[in-house]
JSON list of C-alpha atoms in Angstrom, two decimals:
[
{"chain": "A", "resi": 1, "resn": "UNK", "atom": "CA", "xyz": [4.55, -32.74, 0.86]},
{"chain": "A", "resi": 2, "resn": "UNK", "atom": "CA", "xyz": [0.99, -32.30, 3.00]},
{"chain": "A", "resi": 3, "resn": "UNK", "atom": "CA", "xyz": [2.98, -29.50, 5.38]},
{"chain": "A", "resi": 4, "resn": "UNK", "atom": "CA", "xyz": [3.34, -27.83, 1.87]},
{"chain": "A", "resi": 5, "resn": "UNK", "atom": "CA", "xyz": [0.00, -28.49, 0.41]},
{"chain": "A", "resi": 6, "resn": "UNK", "atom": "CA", "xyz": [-1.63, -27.46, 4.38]},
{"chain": "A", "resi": 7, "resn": "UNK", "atom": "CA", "xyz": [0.83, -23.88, 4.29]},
{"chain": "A", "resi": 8, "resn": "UNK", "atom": "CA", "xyz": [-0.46, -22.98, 0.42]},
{"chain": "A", "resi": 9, "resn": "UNK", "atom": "CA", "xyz": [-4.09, -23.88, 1.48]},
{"chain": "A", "resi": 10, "resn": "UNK", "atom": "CA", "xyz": [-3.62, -21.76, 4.64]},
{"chain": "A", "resi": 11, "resn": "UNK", "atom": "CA", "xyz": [-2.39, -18.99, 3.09]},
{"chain": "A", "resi": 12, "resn": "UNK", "atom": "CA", "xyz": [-5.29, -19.03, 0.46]},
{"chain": "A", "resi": 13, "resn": "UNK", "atom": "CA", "xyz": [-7.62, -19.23, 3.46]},
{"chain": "A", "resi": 14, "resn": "UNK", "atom": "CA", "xyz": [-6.20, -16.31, 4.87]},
{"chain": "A", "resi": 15, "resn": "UNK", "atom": "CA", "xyz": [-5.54, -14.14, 1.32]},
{"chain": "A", "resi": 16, "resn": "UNK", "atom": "CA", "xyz": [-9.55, -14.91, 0.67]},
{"chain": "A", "resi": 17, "resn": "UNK", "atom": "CA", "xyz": [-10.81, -13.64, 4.18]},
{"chain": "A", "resi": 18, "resn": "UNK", "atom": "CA", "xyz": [-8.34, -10.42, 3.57]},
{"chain": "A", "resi": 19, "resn": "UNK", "atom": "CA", "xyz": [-10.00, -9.68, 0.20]},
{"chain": "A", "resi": 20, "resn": "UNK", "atom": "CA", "xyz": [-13.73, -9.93, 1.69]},
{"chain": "A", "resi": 21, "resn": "UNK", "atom": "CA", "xyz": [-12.91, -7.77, 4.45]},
{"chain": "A", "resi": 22, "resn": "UNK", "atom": "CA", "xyz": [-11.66, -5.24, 2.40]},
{"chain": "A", "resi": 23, "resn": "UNK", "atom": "CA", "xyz": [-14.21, -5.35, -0.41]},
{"chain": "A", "resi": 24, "resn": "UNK", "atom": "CA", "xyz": [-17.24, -4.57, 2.71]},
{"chain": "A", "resi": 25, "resn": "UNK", "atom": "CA", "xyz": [-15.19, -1.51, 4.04]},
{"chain": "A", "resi": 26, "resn": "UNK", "atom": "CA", "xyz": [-15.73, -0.22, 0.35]},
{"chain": "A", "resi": 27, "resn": "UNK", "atom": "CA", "xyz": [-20.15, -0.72, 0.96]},
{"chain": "A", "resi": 28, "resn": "UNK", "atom": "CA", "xyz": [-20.24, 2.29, 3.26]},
{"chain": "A", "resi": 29, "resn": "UNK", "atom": "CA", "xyz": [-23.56, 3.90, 2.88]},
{"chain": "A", "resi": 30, "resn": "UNK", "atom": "CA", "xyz": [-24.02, 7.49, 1.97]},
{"chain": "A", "resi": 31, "resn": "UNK", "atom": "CA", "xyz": [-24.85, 9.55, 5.23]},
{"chain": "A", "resi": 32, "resn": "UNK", "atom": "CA", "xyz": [-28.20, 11.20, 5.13]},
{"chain": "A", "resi": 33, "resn": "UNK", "atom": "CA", "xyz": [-30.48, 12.85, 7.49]},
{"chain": "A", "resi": 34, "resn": "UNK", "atom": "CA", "xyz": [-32.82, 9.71, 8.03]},
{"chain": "A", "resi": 35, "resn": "UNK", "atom": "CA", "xyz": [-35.92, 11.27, 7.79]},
{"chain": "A", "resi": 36, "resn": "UNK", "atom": "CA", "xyz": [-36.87, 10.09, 4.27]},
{"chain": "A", "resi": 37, "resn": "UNK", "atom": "CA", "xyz": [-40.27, 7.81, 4.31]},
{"chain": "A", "resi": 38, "resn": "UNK", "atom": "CA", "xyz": [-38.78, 4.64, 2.37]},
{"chain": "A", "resi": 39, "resn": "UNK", "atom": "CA", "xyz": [-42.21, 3.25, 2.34]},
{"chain": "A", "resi": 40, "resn": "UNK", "atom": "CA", "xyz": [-43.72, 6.50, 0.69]},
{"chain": "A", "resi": 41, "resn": "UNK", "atom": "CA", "xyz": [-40.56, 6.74, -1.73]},
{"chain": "A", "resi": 42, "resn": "UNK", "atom": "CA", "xyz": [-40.93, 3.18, -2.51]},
{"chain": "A", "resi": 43, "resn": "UNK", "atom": "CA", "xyz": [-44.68, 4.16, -3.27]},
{"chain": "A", "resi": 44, "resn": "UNK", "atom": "CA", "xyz": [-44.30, 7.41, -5.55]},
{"chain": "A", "resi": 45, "resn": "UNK", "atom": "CA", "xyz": [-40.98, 6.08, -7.10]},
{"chain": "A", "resi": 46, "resn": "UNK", "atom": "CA", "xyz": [-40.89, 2.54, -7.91]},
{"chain": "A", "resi": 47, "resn": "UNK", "atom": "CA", "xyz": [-38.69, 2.95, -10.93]},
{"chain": "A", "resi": 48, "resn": "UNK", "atom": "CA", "xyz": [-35.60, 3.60, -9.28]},
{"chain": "A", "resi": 49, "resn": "UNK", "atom": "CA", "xyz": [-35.71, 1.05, -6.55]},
{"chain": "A", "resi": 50, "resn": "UNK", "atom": "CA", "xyz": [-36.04, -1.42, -9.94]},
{"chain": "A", "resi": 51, "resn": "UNK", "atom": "CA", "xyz": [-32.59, 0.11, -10.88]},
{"chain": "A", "resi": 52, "resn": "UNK", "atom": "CA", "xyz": [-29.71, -2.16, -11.46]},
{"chain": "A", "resi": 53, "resn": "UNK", "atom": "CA", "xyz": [-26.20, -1.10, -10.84]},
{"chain": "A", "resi": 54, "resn": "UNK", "atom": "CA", "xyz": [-23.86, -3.72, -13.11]},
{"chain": "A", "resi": 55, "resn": "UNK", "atom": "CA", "xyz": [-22.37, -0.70, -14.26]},
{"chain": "A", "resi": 56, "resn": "UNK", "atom": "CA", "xyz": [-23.22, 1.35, -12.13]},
{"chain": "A", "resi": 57, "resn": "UNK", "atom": "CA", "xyz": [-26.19, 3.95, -11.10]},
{"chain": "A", "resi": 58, "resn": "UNK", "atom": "CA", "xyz": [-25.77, 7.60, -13.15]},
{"chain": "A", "resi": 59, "resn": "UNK", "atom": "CA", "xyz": [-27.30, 10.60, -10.70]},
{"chain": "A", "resi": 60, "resn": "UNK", "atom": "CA", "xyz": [-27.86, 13.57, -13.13]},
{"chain": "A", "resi": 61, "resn": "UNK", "atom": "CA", "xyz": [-28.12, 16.55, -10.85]},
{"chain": "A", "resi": 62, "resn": "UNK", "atom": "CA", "xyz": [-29.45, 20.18, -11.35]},
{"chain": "A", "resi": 63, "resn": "UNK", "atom": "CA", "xyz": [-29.62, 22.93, -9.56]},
{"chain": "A", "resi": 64, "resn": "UNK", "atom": "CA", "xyz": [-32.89, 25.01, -9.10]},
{"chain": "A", "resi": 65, "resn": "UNK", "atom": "CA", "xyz": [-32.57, 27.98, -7.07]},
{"chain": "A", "resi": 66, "resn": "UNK", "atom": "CA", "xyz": [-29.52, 28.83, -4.73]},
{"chain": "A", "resi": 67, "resn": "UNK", "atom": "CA", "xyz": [-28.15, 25.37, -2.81]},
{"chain": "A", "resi": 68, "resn": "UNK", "atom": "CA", "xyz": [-31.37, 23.69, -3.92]},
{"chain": "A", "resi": 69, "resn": "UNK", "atom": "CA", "xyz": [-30.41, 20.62, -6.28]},
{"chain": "A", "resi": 70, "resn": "UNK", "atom": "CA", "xyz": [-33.01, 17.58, -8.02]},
{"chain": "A", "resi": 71, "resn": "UNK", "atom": "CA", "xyz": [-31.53, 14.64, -9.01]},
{"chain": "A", "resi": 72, "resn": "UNK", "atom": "CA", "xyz": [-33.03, 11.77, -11.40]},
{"chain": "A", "resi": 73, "resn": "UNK", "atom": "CA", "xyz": [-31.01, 8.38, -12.06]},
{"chain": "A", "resi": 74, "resn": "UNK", "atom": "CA", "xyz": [-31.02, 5.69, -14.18]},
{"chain": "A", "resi": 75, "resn": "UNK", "atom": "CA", "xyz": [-28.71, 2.73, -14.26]},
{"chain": "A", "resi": 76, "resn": "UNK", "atom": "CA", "xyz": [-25.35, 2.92, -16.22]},
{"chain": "A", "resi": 77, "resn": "UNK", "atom": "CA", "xyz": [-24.61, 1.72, -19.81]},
{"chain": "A", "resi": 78, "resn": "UNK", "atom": "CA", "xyz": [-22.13, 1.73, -22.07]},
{"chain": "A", "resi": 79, "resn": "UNK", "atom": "CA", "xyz": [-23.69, 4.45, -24.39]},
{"chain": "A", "resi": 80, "resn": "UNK", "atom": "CA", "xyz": [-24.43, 8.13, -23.89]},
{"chain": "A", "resi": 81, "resn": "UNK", "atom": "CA", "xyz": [-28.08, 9.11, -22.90]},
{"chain": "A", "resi": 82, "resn": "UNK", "atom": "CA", "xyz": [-30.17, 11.33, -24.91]},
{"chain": "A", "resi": 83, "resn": "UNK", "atom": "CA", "xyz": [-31.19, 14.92, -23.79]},
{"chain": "A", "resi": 84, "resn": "UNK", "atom": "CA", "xyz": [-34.90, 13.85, -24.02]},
{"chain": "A", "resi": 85, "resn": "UNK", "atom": "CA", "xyz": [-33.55, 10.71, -21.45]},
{"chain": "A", "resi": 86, "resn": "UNK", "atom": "CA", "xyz": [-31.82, 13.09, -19.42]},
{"chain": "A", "resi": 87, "resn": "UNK", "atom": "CA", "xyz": [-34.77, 15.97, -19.52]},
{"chain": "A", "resi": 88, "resn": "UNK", "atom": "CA", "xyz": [-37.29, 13.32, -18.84]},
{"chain": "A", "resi": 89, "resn": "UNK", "atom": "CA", "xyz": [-36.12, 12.96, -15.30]},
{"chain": "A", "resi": 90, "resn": "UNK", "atom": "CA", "xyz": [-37.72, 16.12, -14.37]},
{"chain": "A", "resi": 91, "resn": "UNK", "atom": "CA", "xyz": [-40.97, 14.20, -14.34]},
{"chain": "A", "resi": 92, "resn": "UNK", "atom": "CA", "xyz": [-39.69, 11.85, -11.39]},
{"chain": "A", "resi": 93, "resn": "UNK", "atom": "CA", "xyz": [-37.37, 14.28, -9.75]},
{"chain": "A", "resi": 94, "resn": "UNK", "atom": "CA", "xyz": [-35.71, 13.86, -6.04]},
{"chain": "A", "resi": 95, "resn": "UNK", "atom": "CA", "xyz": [-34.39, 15.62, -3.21]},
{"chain": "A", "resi": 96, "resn": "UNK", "atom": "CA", "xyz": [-30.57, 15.05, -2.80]},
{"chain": "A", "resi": 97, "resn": "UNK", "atom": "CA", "xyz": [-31.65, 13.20, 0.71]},
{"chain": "A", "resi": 98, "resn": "UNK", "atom": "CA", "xyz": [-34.12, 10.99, -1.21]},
{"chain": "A", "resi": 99, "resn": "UNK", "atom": "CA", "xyz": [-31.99, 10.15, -4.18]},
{"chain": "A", "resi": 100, "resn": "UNK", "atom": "CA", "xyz": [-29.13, 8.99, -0.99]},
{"chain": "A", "resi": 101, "resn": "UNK", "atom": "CA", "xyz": [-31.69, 7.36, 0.56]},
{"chain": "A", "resi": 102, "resn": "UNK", "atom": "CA", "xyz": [-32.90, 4.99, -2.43]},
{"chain": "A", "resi": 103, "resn": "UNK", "atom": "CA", "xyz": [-29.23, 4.74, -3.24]},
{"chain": "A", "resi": 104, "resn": "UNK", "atom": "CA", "xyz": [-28.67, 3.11, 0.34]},
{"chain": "A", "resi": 105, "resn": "UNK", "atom": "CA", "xyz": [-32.00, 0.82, 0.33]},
{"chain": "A", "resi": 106, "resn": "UNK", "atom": "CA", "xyz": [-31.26, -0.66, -3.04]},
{"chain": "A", "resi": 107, "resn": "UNK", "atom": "CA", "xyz": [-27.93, -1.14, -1.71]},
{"chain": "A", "resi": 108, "resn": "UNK", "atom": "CA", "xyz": [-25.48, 0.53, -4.21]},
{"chain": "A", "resi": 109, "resn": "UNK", "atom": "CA", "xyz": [-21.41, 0.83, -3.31]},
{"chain": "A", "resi": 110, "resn": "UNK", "atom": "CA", "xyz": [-20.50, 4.26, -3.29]},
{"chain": "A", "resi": 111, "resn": "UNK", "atom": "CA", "xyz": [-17.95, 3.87, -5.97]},
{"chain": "A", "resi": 112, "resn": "UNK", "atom": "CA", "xyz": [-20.73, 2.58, -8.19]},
{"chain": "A", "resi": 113, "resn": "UNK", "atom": "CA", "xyz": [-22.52, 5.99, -8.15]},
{"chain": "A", "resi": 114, "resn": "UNK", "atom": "CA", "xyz": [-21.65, 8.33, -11.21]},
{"chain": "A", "resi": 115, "resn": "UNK", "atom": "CA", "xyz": [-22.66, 11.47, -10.16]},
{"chain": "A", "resi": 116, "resn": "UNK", "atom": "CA", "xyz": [-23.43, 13.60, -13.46]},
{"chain": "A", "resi": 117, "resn": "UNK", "atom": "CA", "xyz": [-24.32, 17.45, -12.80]},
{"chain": "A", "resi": 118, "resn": "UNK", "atom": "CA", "xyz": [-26.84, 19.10, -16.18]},
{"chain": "A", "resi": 119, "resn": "UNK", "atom": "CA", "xyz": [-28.55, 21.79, -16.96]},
{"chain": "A", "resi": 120, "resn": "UNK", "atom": "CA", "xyz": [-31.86, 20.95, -16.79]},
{"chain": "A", "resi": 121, "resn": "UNK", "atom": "CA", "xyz": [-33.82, 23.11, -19.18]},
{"chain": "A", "resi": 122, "resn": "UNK", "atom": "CA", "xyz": [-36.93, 23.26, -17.00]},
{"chain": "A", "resi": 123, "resn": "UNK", "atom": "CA", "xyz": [-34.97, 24.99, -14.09]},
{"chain": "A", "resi": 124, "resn": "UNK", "atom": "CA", "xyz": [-34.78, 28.89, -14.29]},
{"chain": "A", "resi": 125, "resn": "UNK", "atom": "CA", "xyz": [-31.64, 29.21, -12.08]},
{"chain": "A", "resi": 126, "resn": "UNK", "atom": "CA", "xyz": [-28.51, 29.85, -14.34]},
{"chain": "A", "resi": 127, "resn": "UNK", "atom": "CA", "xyz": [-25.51, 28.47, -13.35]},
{"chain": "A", "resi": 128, "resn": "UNK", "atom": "CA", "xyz": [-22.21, 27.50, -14.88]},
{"chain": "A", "resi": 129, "resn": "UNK", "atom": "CA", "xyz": [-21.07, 23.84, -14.90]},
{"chain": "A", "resi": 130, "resn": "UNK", "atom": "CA", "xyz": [-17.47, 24.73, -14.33]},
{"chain": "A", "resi": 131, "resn": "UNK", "atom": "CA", "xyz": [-14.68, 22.81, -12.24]},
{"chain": "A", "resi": 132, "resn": "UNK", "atom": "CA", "xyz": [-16.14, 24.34, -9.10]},
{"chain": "A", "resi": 133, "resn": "UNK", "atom": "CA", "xyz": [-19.28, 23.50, -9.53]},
{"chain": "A", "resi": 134, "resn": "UNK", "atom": "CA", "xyz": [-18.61, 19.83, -10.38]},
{"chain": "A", "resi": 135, "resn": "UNK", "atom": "CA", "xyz": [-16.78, 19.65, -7.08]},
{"chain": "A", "resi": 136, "resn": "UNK", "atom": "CA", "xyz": [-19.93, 21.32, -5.27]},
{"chain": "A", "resi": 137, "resn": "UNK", "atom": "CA", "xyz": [-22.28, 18.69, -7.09]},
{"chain": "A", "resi": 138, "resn": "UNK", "atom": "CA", "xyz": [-20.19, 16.05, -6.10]},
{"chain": "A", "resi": 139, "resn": "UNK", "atom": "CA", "xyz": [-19.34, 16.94, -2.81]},
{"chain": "A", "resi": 140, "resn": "UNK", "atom": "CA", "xyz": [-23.30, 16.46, -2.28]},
{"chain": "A", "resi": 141, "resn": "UNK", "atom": "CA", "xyz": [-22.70, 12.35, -2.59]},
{"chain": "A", "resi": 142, "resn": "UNK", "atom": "CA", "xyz": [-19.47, 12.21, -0.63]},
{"chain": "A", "resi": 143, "resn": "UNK", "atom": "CA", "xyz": [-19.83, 11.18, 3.26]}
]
């Protein structure tokens, strides 16, 4: 009876090390050009390093001239933002490097990151949010 009791705990042991090892593979950090001042962000932006991510972080993204994007986030919920929520972010807008970088310091998984592309009404550059340029907008998260 305690070789049985020793094997089950053993194999818990070992089932419970398996799982953590595989859940921090899944904390990767998204690459970016490290040459974002944190303490400077951390200065001008406070908001979004206050940012919680229980369901998640949404990055709205819009484009303003050719392969220039600003991104504004807020932290997930289960209800749909309003345009003047969404528009608002203009105010507070980042660089695709410095939205990644706040991303990494506050320490948000990569598959907690909704990446959202708009139109932001206060950009001049007219574009279509079709299939292909979801991908492109989301291809600007992936590592």
């Amino acid at each position: 009876m305690k070789r049985i009791i020793m094997l089950t705990l053993s194999f818990f042991c070992v089932f419970m090390l398996v799982g953590c090892t595989t859940n921090q593979s899944s904390n990767m950090k998204l690459e970016t050009n490290n040459s974002v001042d944190m303490k400077e962000l951390r200065e001008k932006y406070p908001e979004y390093f206050e940012l919680g991510d229980f369901k998640g972080i949404e990055v709205y993204v819009w484009q303003m001239a050719e392969n220039s994007y600003r991104c504004g986030m807020m932290s997930g919920t289960n209800r749909n933002k309003t345009d003047e929520e969404i528009w608002g972010l203009q105010e507070k807008s980042l660089s695709v490097e410095e939205t990644k970088a706040i991303l990494n310091e506050i320490g948000v998984e990569e598959n907690s990151i909704i990446v959202i592309p708009i139109a932001q009404p206060y950009s001049s550059y007219l574009y279509e949010i079709d299939d292909a340029y979801k991908e492109k907008v989301l291809d600007l998260f992936k590592n």
